[in-house]
Coordinates of C-alpha atoms and ligand atoms in Angstrom, one line a residue:
Chain A
X2 CA -0.1 0.0 0.0
X3 CA 1.1 3.5 -0.9
X4 CA 0.4 6.5 0.9
X5 CA -0.5 9.4 -1.3
X6 CA -0.9 13.0 -0.1
X7 CA -2.4 15.6 -2.6
X8 CA -2.3 19.2 -2.0
X9 CA -5.4 20.8 -2.3
X10 CA -5.7 23.8 -4.4
X11 CA -8.5 26.2 -3.5
X12 CA -9.7 29.9 -4.0
X13 CA -12.5 32.0 -3.1
X14 CA -13.4 29.6 -0.2
X15 CA -13.9 26.6 -2.5
X16 CA -11.8 23.4 -3.9
X17 CA -10.7 24.1 -7.1
X18 CA -11.7 21.5 -9.7
X19 CA -7.8 20.7 -10.4
X20 CA -7.8 18.8 -7.1
X21 CA -10.4 16.2 -8.2
X22 CA -8.6 15.8 -11.5
X23 CA -5.6 14.9 -9.0
X24 CA -7.6 12.4 -7.3
X25 CA -7.9 10.7 -10.4
X26 CA -4.6 10.4 -10.9
X27 CA -3.5 9.3 -7.5
X28 CA -6.5 6.5 -8.2
X29 CA -4.3 5.2 -11.0
X30 CA -1.4 5.1 -8.9
X31 CA -2.7 3.2 -5.8
X32 CA -6.5 3.8 -4.8
X33 CA -5.9 2.4 -1.0
X34 CA -4.4 5.5 0.9
X35 CA -5.1 8.7 -0.7
X36 CA -5.3 12.0 1.4
X37 CA -5.8 15.6 0.8
X38 CA -4.0 18.3 2.7
X39 CA -5.5 21.8 2.7
X40 CA -3.9 24.8 4.2
X41 CA -5.7 28.0 4.6
X42 CA -6.8 30.7 6.9
X43 CA -10.0 28.8 7.5
X44 CA -10.3 25.4 5.9
X45 CA -13.9 24.3 6.9
X46 CA -15.7 24.7 3.5
X47 CA -12.7 23.4 1.2
X48 CA -11.9 20.5 3.7
X49 CA -15.7 19.2 3.3
X50 CA -15.4 19.4 -0.3
X51 CA -12.1 17.5 -0.5
X52 CA -13.8 15.0 1.9
X53 CA -16.5 14.4 -0.4
X54 CA -14.4 13.3 -3.5
X55 CA -14.6 9.7 -4.5
X56 CA -11.5 8.1 -3.7
X57 CA -10.4 10.3 -0.7
X58 CA -9.8 8.1 2.5
X59 CA -9.0 11.4 4.5
X60 CA -8.4 15.1 4.6
X61 CA -5.9 17.0 6.7
X62 CA -6.4 20.7 7.5
X63 CA -3.7 23.2 8.4
X64 CA -5.2 26.4 9.4
X65 CA -3.2 29.3 10.2
X66 CA -3.4 33.0 9.3
X67 CA -0.4 32.8 7.5
X68 CA -1.7 30.2 4.9
X69 CA -4.7 32.5 4.0
X70 CA -2.8 33.3 0.3
X71 CA -1.0 30.8 -1.5
X72 CA 2.6 31.8 -1.1
X73 CA 4.6 28.8 -1.8
X74 CA 7.9 30.2 0.6
X75 CA 5.1 30.0 3.3
X76 CA 3.2 26.7 2.4
X77 CA 6.6 24.6 1.3
X78 CA 8.1 23.7 4.6
X79 CA 4.7 22.8 6.1
X80 CA 3.9 20.3 3.3
X81 CA 7.6 19.0 3.4
X82 CA 7.3 18.4 7.2
X83 CA 3.9 16.6 6.6
X84 CA 5.2 14.7 3.5
X85 CA 7.6 12.4 5.7
X86 CA 4.6 9.9 5.8
X87 CA 4.0 9.8 2.5
X88 CA 5.1 7.7 -0.6
X89 CA 3.5 10.2 -3.2
X90 CA 3.1 14.1 -3.2
X91 CA 1.0 15.5 -5.7
X92 CA -0.2 18.5 -6.9
X93 CA -2.0 20.3 -10.0
X94 CA 0.0 21.3 -12.4
X95 CA -1.5 25.0 -12.3
X96 CA 0.4 28.0 -11.7
X97 CA -0.3 27.3 -7.8
X98 CA 1.1 23.5 -8.0
X99 CA 4.0 24.7 -10.5
X100 CA 5.0 27.4 -8.2
X101 CA 4.8 25.2 -4.7
X102 CA 5.8 21.8 -5.7
X103 CA 9.5 22.2 -6.8
X104 CA 9.9 24.1 -3.7
X105 CA 8.8 21.3 -1.5
X106 CA 10.6 18.9 -3.6
X107 CA 13.7 20.8 -3.1
X108 CA 13.3 20.9 0.8
X109 CA 12.9 16.8 0.6
X110 CA 15.9 16.7 -1.5
X111 CA 14.2 14.5 -4.3
X112 CA 13.5 15.5 -7.9
X113 CA 10.3 16.5 -9.0
X114 CA 8.4 15.3 -12.4
X115 CA 6.3 18.0 -14.2
X116 CA 3.0 17.6 -15.8
X117 CA 2.1 13.9 -15.5
X118 CA -0.2 13.0 -18.4
X119 CA -0.5 9.5 -17.9
X120 CA 0.3 6.8 -15.1
X121 CA 1.9 3.6 -16.6
X122 CA 2.5 1.9 -13.2
X123 CA 2.9 3.0 -9.9
X124 CA 6.4 4.5 -10.5
X125 CA 6.1 4.8 -14.4
X126 CA 4.8 8.1 -15.8
X127 CA 4.6 9.8 -19.0
X128 CA 4.8 13.4 -19.3
X129 CA 5.5 15.8 -22.4
X130 CA 8.5 17.7 -23.1
X131 CA 9.5 20.1 -26.1
X132 CA 6.1 21.9 -26.0
X133 CA 4.0 18.4 -26.3
X134 CA 6.5 17.5 -29.9
X135 CA 7.9 14.3 -27.7
X136 CA 6.4 12.2 -24.8
X137 CA 8.8 10.8 -22.0
X138 CA 8.5 7.8 -20.0
X139 CA 10.1 8.5 -16.6
X140 CA 10.6 5.6 -14.2
X141 CA 11.0 6.8 -10.3
X142 CA 13.5 4.2 -8.5
X143 CA 12.0 2.5 -5.6
X144 CA 12.8 4.0 -2.5
X145 CA 12.7 7.8 -3.9
X146 CA 9.4 9.7 -3.0
X147 CA 7.4 10.5 -5.7
X148 CA 6.9 14.2 -6.5
X149 CA 4.8 15.3 -9.3
X150 CA 2.5 17.6 -10.6
X151 CA -0.4 16.4 -12.4
X152 CA -1.6 17.8 -15.7
X153 CA -5.1 18.8 -15.1
X154 CA -6.3 18.4 -18.8
X155 CA -5.3 14.5 -19.1
X156 CA -7.6 13.6 -16.0
X157 CA -11.5 13.6 -15.8
X158 CA -12.3 15.1 -12.2
X159 CA -13.6 12.2 -9.9
X160 CA -17.2 12.9 -8.4
X161 CA -18.6 13.0 -5.1
X162 CA -19.5 10.4 -2.5
X163 CA -19.4 9.9 1.2
X164 CA -17.2 12.0 3.1
X165 CA -14.2 11.0 4.3
X166 CA -13.0 11.9 7.9
X167 CA -11.3 15.4 8.3
X168 CA -8.6 15.9 10.9
X169 CA -6.2 18.8 11.8
X170 CA -2.9 18.2 11.3
X171 CA 0.2 19.3 13.4
X172 CA 3.0 21.1 11.9
X173 CA 5.6 22.9 13.7
X174 CA 8.1 24.4 11.5
X175 CA 9.3 28.0 11.2
X176 CA 7.3 30.2 8.7
X177 CA 9.2 32.9 6.8
X178 CA 8.0 36.5 6.8
X179 CA 10.3 37.5 4.0
X180 CA 7.5 37.0 0.9
X181 CA 4.1 39.0 1.4
X182 CA 1.0 39.0 -0.5
X183 CA 0.0 42.2 -1.7
X184 CA -3.2 42.0 -4.0
X185 CA -4.7 39.5 -6.6
X186 CA -6.3 41.3 -9.6
X187 CA -8.6 39.2 -11.6
X188 CA -11.0 40.1 -14.2
X189 CA -14.3 38.6 -12.4
X190 CA -16.9 37.2 -15.1
X191 CA -19.9 35.6 -15.1
X192 CA -18.6 33.3 -17.8
X193 CA -17.3 29.6 -17.6
X194 CA -13.9 29.2 -16.1
X195 CA -11.4 28.5 -19.0
X196 CA -10.0 25.6 -17.4
X197 CA -13.1 23.7 -16.7
X198 CA -15.6 24.9 -19.6
X199 CA -17.2 22.4 -21.7
X200 CA -17.2 25.0 -24.4
X201 CA -14.5 27.6 -25.3
X202 CA -14.5 30.4 -28.0
X203 CA -11.0 31.8 -28.5
X204 CA -9.5 34.6 -30.3
X205 CA -6.3 35.7 -31.8
X206 CA -4.3 38.4 -33.4
X207 CA -6.8 38.5 -36.1
X208 CA -9.8 39.7 -34.0
X209 CA -7.6 43.1 -34.1
X210 CA -8.6 45.0 -31.0
X211 CA -10.2 44.9 -27.3
X212 CA -13.5 46.1 -28.7
X213 CA -13.7 43.4 -31.3
X214 CA -13.6 40.9 -28.5
X215 CA -16.9 42.1 -27.7
X216 CA -17.9 39.7 -30.7
X217 CA -16.6 36.8 -29.2
X218 CA -17.9 37.5 -25.8
X219 CA -21.3 37.8 -27.4
X220 CA -21.2 34.7 -29.2
X221 CA -19.6 33.0 -25.9
X222 CA -22.6 34.2 -23.6
X223 CA -25.2 32.6 -26.5
X224 CA -23.6 29.5 -26.2
X225 CA -22.5 29.3 -22.7
X226 CA -19.1 29.4 -23.3
X227 CA -15.6 30.5 -21.8
X228 CA -13.4 32.8 -23.8
X229 CA -9.7 32.2 -24.5
X230 CA -7.0 34.0 -26.5
X231 CA -3.8 33.4 -28.1
X232 CA -0.5 35.2 -26.8
X233 CA -0.3 37.4 -29.4
X234 CA -3.9 38.7 -28.6
X235 CA -2.8 38.8 -24.8
X236 CA 0.4 40.7 -25.8
X237 CA -1.3 43.3 -27.8
X238 CA -3.4 44.1 -25.0
X239 CA -6.9 42.7 -26.3
X240 CA -7.7 40.7 -23.2
X241 CA -6.1 40.3 -19.8
X242 CA -3.4 37.4 -19.4
X243 CA -5.5 35.0 -17.6
X244 CA -7.3 34.2 -20.9
X245 CA -3.8 32.8 -22.5
X246 CA -4.3 29.4 -24.0
X247 CA -1.0 27.3 -24.8
X248 CA 2.3 26.2 -23.8
X249 CA 2.8 29.1 -21.3
X250 CA -0.7 30.0 -20.7
X251 CA -3.5 27.3 -20.0
X252 CA -3.9 23.7 -21.2
X253 CA -7.4 22.9 -21.6
X254 CA -9.8 20.1 -22.9
X255 CA -12.9 21.4 -23.5
X256 CA -15.3 19.5 -26.0
X257 CA -15.5 22.3 -28.4
X258 CA -12.9 24.9 -28.9
X259 CA -13.5 27.5 -31.4
X260 CA -10.6 29.3 -32.7
X261 CA -11.0 32.5 -34.5
X262 CA -8.2 34.5 -36.1
X263 CA -5.8 32.1 -34.8
X264 CA -2.9 31.0 -36.9
X265 CA -2.1 27.8 -35.0
X266 CA 1.6 28.5 -33.6
X267 CA 2.9 24.9 -31.8
X268 CA 2.8 26.7 -28.8
X269 CA -0.9 27.3 -29.0
X270 CA -1.6 23.9 -30.3
X271 CA -0.2 22.6 -27.2
X272 CA -2.8 24.2 -25.0
X273 CA -5.9 22.3 -27.0
X274 CA -4.5 19.3 -28.3
X275 CA -6.6 17.1 -25.8
X276 CA -9.8 19.1 -27.0
X277 CA -12.8 17.3 -28.1
X278 CA -13.6 19.1 -31.6
X279 CA -11.7 21.9 -32.7
X280 CA -13.1 24.4 -35.0
X281 CA -10.9 27.0 -36.9
X282 CA -12.1 30.0 -38.7
X283 CA -9.2 31.8 -40.2
X284 CA -9.3 34.1 -43.7
X285 CA -6.2 32.3 -44.9
X286 CA -6.4 28.7 -46.2
X287 CA -3.0 28.1 -45.7
X288 CA -3.0 28.8 -41.9
X289 CA -1.4 25.7 -39.7
X290 CA -4.6 25.5 -37.5
X291 CA -6.3 23.9 -40.3
X292 CA -3.7 21.1 -40.0
X293 CA -5.2 19.8 -36.8
X294 CA -8.9 21.4 -36.6
X295 CA -11.9 18.9 -36.9
X296 CA -13.9 21.5 -38.8
X297 CA -12.4 24.3 -40.7
X298 CA -13.9 27.2 -42.4
X299 CA -12.0 29.7 -44.5
X300 CA -13.3 33.2 -44.0
X301 CA -13.4 36.4 -42.3
X302 CA -14.3 36.2 -38.5
X303 CA -16.2 39.4 -38.7
X304 CA -18.8 38.1 -41.2
X305 CA -18.8 34.6 -39.8
X306 CA -19.3 35.2 -36.3
X307 CA -22.9 37.2 -37.0
X308 CA -23.8 34.6 -39.4
X309 CA -23.1 31.9 -37.0
X310 CA -25.2 33.6 -34.1
X311 CA -28.0 34.0 -36.6
X312 CA -28.5 30.1 -36.9
X313 CA -28.4 29.9 -33.2
X314 CA -31.5 28.8 -31.6
Chain B
X28 CA 22.3 46.3 -5.4
X29 CA 25.7 45.1 -6.3
X30 CA 25.1 41.9 -8.8
X31 CA 22.2 40.1 -10.6
X32 CA 23.0 36.7 -11.6
X33 CA 21.1 35.7 -14.8
X34 CA 20.7 32.0 -15.4
X35 CA 20.6 31.0 -19.3
X36 CA 20.1 27.5 -20.5
X37 CA 21.2 26.7 -24.1
X38 CA 18.0 25.0 -25.9
X39 CA 17.1 24.1 -29.1
X40 CA 15.7 27.1 -30.9
X41 CA 12.1 27.3 -30.2
X42 CA 11.1 27.5 -33.9
X43 CA 12.7 24.3 -34.6
X44 CA 10.1 21.5 -34.4
X45 CA 11.9 18.5 -32.6
X46 CA 12.0 14.8 -33.7
X47 CA 12.4 11.7 -31.7
X48 CA 14.9 9.0 -32.8
X49 CA 13.6 6.2 -34.5
X50 CA 14.9 3.9 -31.6
X51 CA 13.0 6.0 -29.3
X52 CA 16.0 6.3 -27.1
X53 CA 16.0 10.3 -27.4
X54 CA 15.1 13.4 -29.3
X55 CA 17.4 14.3 -32.7
X56 CA 19.3 17.4 -31.5
X57 CA 22.1 17.2 -34.1
X58 CA 22.7 20.2 -36.3
X59 CA 19.7 22.0 -34.9
X60 CA 19.8 25.7 -34.1
X61 CA 20.4 26.5 -30.6
X62 CA 19.6 29.6 -28.9
X63 CA 19.2 31.0 -25.3
X64 CA 15.8 29.8 -23.7
X65 CA 13.6 32.5 -24.6
X66 CA 12.6 32.9 -21.1
X67 CA 16.0 33.6 -20.0
X68 CA 16.5 36.0 -22.6
X69 CA 13.7 37.8 -21.2
X70 CA 15.3 37.6 -17.6
X71 CA 18.6 38.9 -18.7
X72 CA 16.6 41.9 -20.7
X73 CA 15.1 43.0 -17.4
X74 CA 18.6 42.8 -15.5
X75 CA 20.2 44.8 -18.0
X76 CA 17.2 47.2 -17.5
X77 CA 17.6 47.4 -13.9
X78 CA 21.6 48.0 -14.2
X79 CA 20.6 50.8 -16.7
X80 CA 18.3 52.4 -14.2
X81 CA 21.2 52.4 -11.5
X82 CA 19.5 50.1 -9.2
X83 CA 22.5 46.9 -9.9
X84 CA 26.3 47.3 -10.7
X85 CA 26.8 44.0 -12.5
X86 CA 25.1 41.4 -14.4
X87 CA 26.6 38.0 -14.3
X88 CA 25.4 35.5 -16.8
X89 CA 25.4 31.8 -16.0
X90 CA 24.9 29.1 -17.9
X91 CA 25.3 25.0 -16.8
X92 CA 25.9 23.2 -20.3
X93 CA 28.5 21.9 -22.8
X94 CA 31.5 23.8 -24.3
X95 CA 29.1 25.0 -26.9
X96 CA 26.9 27.0 -24.5
X97 CA 29.9 29.3 -24.6
X98 CA 27.9 30.8 -27.7
X99 CA 24.9 31.5 -26.1
X100 CA 26.9 33.3 -23.2
X101 CA 28.6 35.2 -26.1
X102 CA 25.3 36.1 -26.9
X103 CA 24.4 37.2 -23.2
X104 CA 27.7 39.3 -23.1
X105 CA 26.7 41.1 -26.4
X106 CA 23.4 42.0 -25.1
X107 CA 25.1 43.7 -22.2
X108 CA 26.0 41.3 -19.5
X109 CA 29.3 42.2 -17.8
X110 CA 30.9 38.6 -17.5
X111 CA 29.9 34.9 -17.8
X112 CA 30.2 31.8 -16.0
X113 CA 30.4 28.4 -18.1
X114 CA 29.6 25.4 -15.5
X115 CA 30.8 23.0 -18.2
X116 CA 29.1 19.6 -18.0
X117 CA 28.2 17.3 -21.3
X118 CA 25.6 15.2 -19.4
X119 CA 21.7 16.2 -19.3
X120 CA 20.9 17.7 -15.8
X121 CA 17.8 17.3 -13.8
X122 CA 16.5 20.9 -12.3
X123 CA 17.2 19.7 -8.8
X124 CA 21.1 19.2 -9.5
X125 CA 20.8 22.5 -11.7
X126 CA 19.5 24.4 -8.3
X127 CA 22.3 22.8 -6.4
X128 CA 25.1 23.9 -9.0
X129 CA 23.4 27.4 -9.1
X130 CA 23.4 27.6 -5.2
X131 CA 27.2 27.2 -5.4
X132 CA 27.6 30.0 -7.8
X133 CA 25.2 32.4 -5.7
X134 CA 27.0 31.4 -2.5
X135 CA 30.3 32.3 -4.3
X136 CA 28.7 35.5 -5.8
X137 CA 26.4 36.8 -3.2
X138 CA 24.1 38.5 -5.8
X139 CA 21.1 40.6 -4.6
X140 CA 18.8 38.9 -7.2
X141 CA 18.9 35.9 -9.2
X142 CA 16.9 35.9 -12.3
X143 CA 15.8 32.7 -14.0
X144 CA 13.4 31.7 -16.7
X145 CA 10.2 30.5 -15.7
X146 CA 10.8 27.2 -17.9
X147 CA 13.5 25.9 -20.1
X148 CA 11.1 25.0 -23.6
X149 CA 13.2 21.7 -23.8
X150 CA 12.3 19.9 -20.8
X151 CA 9.4 22.2 -19.8
X152 CA 10.1 21.5 -16.1
X153 CA 9.5 24.8 -14.7
X154 CA 11.4 24.1 -11.6
X155 CA 14.8 25.2 -11.3
X156 CA 14.1 28.8 -9.7
X157 CA 11.6 27.6 -7.3
X158 CA 14.1 24.6 -6.5
X159 CA 17.1 27.3 -5.9
X160 CA 15.0 29.5 -3.6
X161 CA 14.3 26.6 -1.6
X162 CA 17.8 25.6 -1.3
X163 CA 18.8 29.2 -0.7
X164 CA 16.2 29.6 1.9
X165 CA 15.5 32.7 0.2
X166 CA 11.8 34.2 -1.3
X167 CA 10.7 33.2 -4.9
X168 CA 8.5 35.2 -7.2
X169 CA 7.7 33.0 -10.1
X170 CA 6.2 33.8 -13.5
X171 CA 6.9 37.8 -13.0
X172 CA 5.2 40.2 -15.7
X173 CA 6.5 43.1 -13.7
X174 CA 9.5 43.6 -11.3
X175 CA 10.3 46.7 -9.2
X176 CA 12.8 47.3 -6.7
X177 CA 12.8 49.7 -3.8
X178 CA 15.8 49.3 -1.4
X179 CA 15.6 45.9 0.1
X180 CA 12.6 44.8 -1.3
X181 CA 11.0 43.8 -4.7
X182 CA 7.7 44.1 -5.6
X183 CA 6.6 41.6 -8.2
X184 CA 3.7 41.1 -10.3
X185 CA 3.0 37.3 -11.2
X186 CA 0.7 36.0 -14.1
X187 CA -1.2 33.5 -12.3
X188 CA -4.5 31.4 -13.5
X189 CA -6.6 33.7 -11.6
X190 CA -5.2 37.0 -13.1
X191 CA -2.1 39.1 -11.9
X192 CA -1.1 38.5 -8.2
X193 CA 0.9 41.0 -6.6
X194 CA 3.6 40.0 -4.0
X195 CA 6.3 41.6 -2.1
X196 CA 9.7 39.8 -1.1
X197 CA 12.6 40.6 0.9
X198 CA 16.1 40.7 -1.1
X199 CA 18.1 38.6 -2.1
X200 CA 15.6 36.8 -4.0
X201 CA 14.8 34.5 -6.9
X202 CA 12.7 35.7 -9.6
X203 CA 11.5 33.7 -12.4
X204 CA 10.0 35.6 -15.9
X205 CA 7.2 35.4 -17.6
X206 CA 6.6 36.3 -21.2
X207 CA 5.3 39.6 -20.9
X208 CA 7.7 40.9 -18.7
X209 CA 9.8 42.8 -21.4
X210 CA 10.5 42.6 -24.9
X211 CA 14.5 41.8 -25.4
X212 CA 16.7 44.0 -27.2
X213 CA 18.4 43.0 -30.6
X214 CA 22.3 42.6 -30.5
X215 CA 24.0 44.9 -32.6
X216 CA 27.2 44.4 -34.3
X217 CA 29.6 46.6 -32.4
X218 CA 28.2 45.0 -29.4
X219 CA 29.1 41.4 -30.8
X220 CA 32.6 43.0 -31.4
X221 CA 33.0 44.2 -27.6
X222 CA 31.6 41.3 -26.0
X223 CA 34.7 39.5 -27.4
X224 CA 36.8 41.2 -24.9
X225 CA 34.7 40.0 -21.8
X226 CA 35.4 36.9 -20.0
X227 CA 33.8 33.7 -19.7
X228 CA 35.1 32.0 -16.9
X229 CA 34.9 27.9 -17.4
X230 CA 34.1 25.9 -14.1
X231 CA 34.6 22.3 -14.4
X232 CA 31.6 20.4 -12.9
X233 CA 33.9 18.3 -11.1
X234 CA 35.4 21.7 -9.3
X235 CA 31.9 22.1 -7.5
X236 CA 31.4 18.8 -5.6
X237 CA 27.9 18.7 -6.8
X238 CA 26.7 15.0 -7.3
X239 CA 24.6 15.4 -10.7
X240 CA 23.7 11.7 -11.3
X241 CA 20.1 11.8 -12.4
X242 CA 17.6 10.2 -10.0
X243 CA 14.6 9.6 -12.6
X244 CA 15.3 7.3 -15.3
X245 CA 14.0 8.0 -18.7
X246 CA 12.9 4.7 -20.3
X247 CA 11.4 5.8 -23.6
X248 CA 10.7 9.0 -26.0
X249 CA 7.9 9.0 -28.2
X250 CA 6.1 11.1 -30.7
X251 CA 2.7 11.7 -29.4
X252 CA -0.1 10.5 -31.5
X253 CA -1.2 13.1 -33.8
X254 CA -4.8 14.6 -33.9
X255 CA -6.3 13.2 -37.2
X256 CA -6.8 16.0 -39.6
X257 CA -10.7 16.7 -40.0
X258 CA -12.3 18.2 -42.7
X259 CA -13.2 21.8 -44.1
X260 CA -16.5 23.1 -44.2
X261 CA -17.8 25.4 -47.1
X262 CA -20.5 27.3 -45.3
X263 CA -21.3 28.7 -41.8
X264 CA -24.8 26.2 -42.2
X265 CA -22.4 23.3 -42.6
X266 CA -20.3 24.2 -39.9
X267 CA -23.5 24.8 -37.4
X268 CA -25.1 21.6 -38.6
X269 CA -21.8 19.5 -37.9
X270 CA -21.6 21.1 -34.6
X271 CA -25.1 20.2 -33.7
X272 CA -24.7 16.7 -35.0
X273 CA -21.9 16.3 -32.6
X274 CA -24.5 17.5 -29.8
X275 CA -22.0 20.8 -29.1
X276 CA -24.6 23.3 -30.2
X277 CA -28.2 23.2 -29.3
Ligands
FAD26 C1 8.2 30.5 -25.5 C2 7.1 31.0 -26.3 C3 6.1 30.5 -25.6 C4 4.6 30.6 -26.2 N1 3.6 30.6 -25.6 C5 2.3 30.7 -26.3 C6 1.1 30.5 -25.8 O1 1.2 29.7 -24.5 N2 -0.1 30.6 -26.4 C7 0.2 30.9 -27.7 O2 -1.0 31.4 -28.0 N3 1.4 31.5 -28.1 C8 2.6 31.3 -27.7 N4 3.4 31.7 -27.7 C9 3.4 32.6 -29.3 C10 3.2 31.6 -30.5 O3 4.5 31.5 -31.1 C11 2.5 32.8 -31.8 O4 3.3 33.8 -31.9 C12 0.9 33.3 -31.5 O5 0.4 31.9 -30.7 C13 0.5 33.7 -32.6 O6 -0.9 34.4 -32.1 P1 -2.1 34.3 -33.2 O7 -2.4 33.1 -33.9 O8 -3.2 34.9 -32.5 O9 -1.3 35.2 -34.1 P2 -0.9 35.4 -35.6 O10 0.1 34.4 -35.7 O11 -0.5 36.4 -36.1 O12 -2.1 34.6 -36.3 C14 -3.3 35.5 -36.6 C15 -4.0 34.7 -37.5 O13 -5.6 35.6 -37.8 C16 -6.0 35.3 -38.9 N5 -7.3 36.4 -39.3 C17 -6.5 37.7 -39.6 N6 -7.7 38.5 -39.8 C18 -8.7 37.7 -39.8 C19 -10.2 37.6 -40.0 N7 -10.7 38.8 -40.1 N8 -10.7 36.9 -40.0 C20 -10.3 35.6 -39.8 N9 -9.0 35.6 -39.6 C21 -8.1 36.4 -39.4 C22 -4.5 35.7 -39.8 O14 -4.8 34.9 -41.0 C23 -3.7 34.6 -39.1 O15 -3.7 33.3 -39.1 C24 4.7 31.5 -27.5 C25 6.1 31.8 -28.1 C26 7.2 31.3 -27.5 C27 8.4 31.7 -28.1
AMP27 N1 21.8 24.3 -17.5 C1 21.1 25.3 -17.3 N2 21.9 26.4 -17.0 C2 21.3 27.6 -17.0 N3 20.1 27.8 -16.4 C3 19.3 27.1 -16.3 C4 19.6 25.6 -16.8 N4 18.5 24.8 -16.5 C5 17.6 25.5 -16.2 N5 18.1 26.9 -16.1 C6 17.3 28.0 -15.4 O1 16.2 27.7 -14.7 C7 15.0 27.8 -15.6 C8 13.7 27.1 -15.5 O2 14.4 25.7 -16.2 P1 13.4 24.2 -15.9 O3 13.2 24.1 -14.6 O4 14.4 23.1 -16.4 O5 12.1 24.5 -16.4 C9 15.6 28.2 -17.2 O6 14.3 29.2 -17.7 C10 16.9 28.8 -16.9 O7 16.8 30.2 -16.2

């Protein structure tokens, strides 16, 4: 039996869905003893949500005002001290997990695996390199703790079942004060979350301006989609950074991805290769995005979007 | 601040499409165009701007890699780094080993700031900066899109999934760059000539006393299954009905 500890990610008082995806990865490794640790200022609601996930045997909480913001330098020593009792430490491959887990691994003195996309055996994992142009199989030797981030788009979130026990964990480590949270600026919207949405409408440089993005928002709202963007659209200031899809943005796996005015650079495609259906609308019939699109339509997005809307019920 | 260290990795240029060897034992890198990892170039640019603003006196470029990584260090010197250090090693390194080596350099140089890229575009690990910060027992500010120094603290804006997070860290600290931190300058010919006079200190890996034996074993490389190329539609009508058939539109 292997003991697996998952670092629960949460924000706004709720567990992030990437944690449920991490549990799915843990179940594939060894379903017998999976626990989630929730670190926060107040962990009650988040812990209850974590305890309800199918496959979870227990939830640990570490409550401390210092944990109310996800600062890696503060959280890492606490997780490292808990990790002693576990064979595996997993975190989602979100900006939260990517920031935190390498710091934990270094404190433990073990290497880390990034972006695990499949579990081939209890110590055998697959992950992408070179922007997903190659996949490698990695074996972690027996006796070495497995510390890994889990590529969210590769695992379906587990559902909810009966609640597992929740208990507070004792951690007695000094916490640094050298790192201080100031603020988080996020563009709140009522649209579905890009990382979990079933449908995504996305725009690139071809959209032309921030004002023109209104066309995409309108279409998205009609069909209940989230809105994404290419790096070029973010760099040009059309949309905020949290909408970037790709190698260095969000890796997503919606059932439908509609790309408008996106050429299809490899760094962008890395972010959508697990999407169900990819639709590409581009005025250039030679655009590389058509190489991977399931449904391609050559034409001007400014004419096509209103035409699509007309046909919606 | 006296000194900024910038860590630069030599990687296959981002425009090159990599191929897996037919026997699945690795990727083919022979003869490919090599460059400074794009994130590291951004990190270097940021260091140079801080120096030009008078907030740092010296920018030291460090790379761990083969002898040929001197080419990338020469580019860094031409961009404006004051001097360079190459820790010479021919084998591939795990990020933890890279961080341990960088810690040796940091202990010797005592910088006020260490800048790295957020990820190397070959291994896509996104680990080294965080690991170095842990081993050095100093703050980390990863995925930076804005960096401001005020005396003994740095205020850093970080690109996170939820938007932009602002944190404050005491110096010395480790900062890793995201793409929007800046746009690196182009190297001009006279700078290349001037850079020839600057020094690259070469340290053999053995001289550092760091165990660099990889712990993880890569057993196989493969090409990912390609998405099957779909079809083109000729009209919005066709598109919408195809999406309806797939149950994606009401
Ligand atoms: C290290 C690194 C990391 C990167 N990470 C990412 C990443 O995470 N995500 C990402 O997206 N990119 C990333 N990039 C950038 C990537 O290489 C491309 O530059 C970028 O994706 C291009 O964005 P685009 O397709 O919107 O713009 P372009 O390539 O300029 O394409 C615009 C397209 O719009 C079409 N168009 C123009 N007008 C219209 C119209 N009226 N109707 C229809 N079509 C129109 C054009 O034909 C063209 O194909 C990264 C690059 C590097 C070096
Ligand atoms: N061999 C190396 N030499 C110099 N810097 C490195 C090396 N490996 C990694 N780095 C730095 O660490 C960052 C993150 O790398 P990685 O953790 O491999 O994704 C890179 O962008 C570099 O700044």
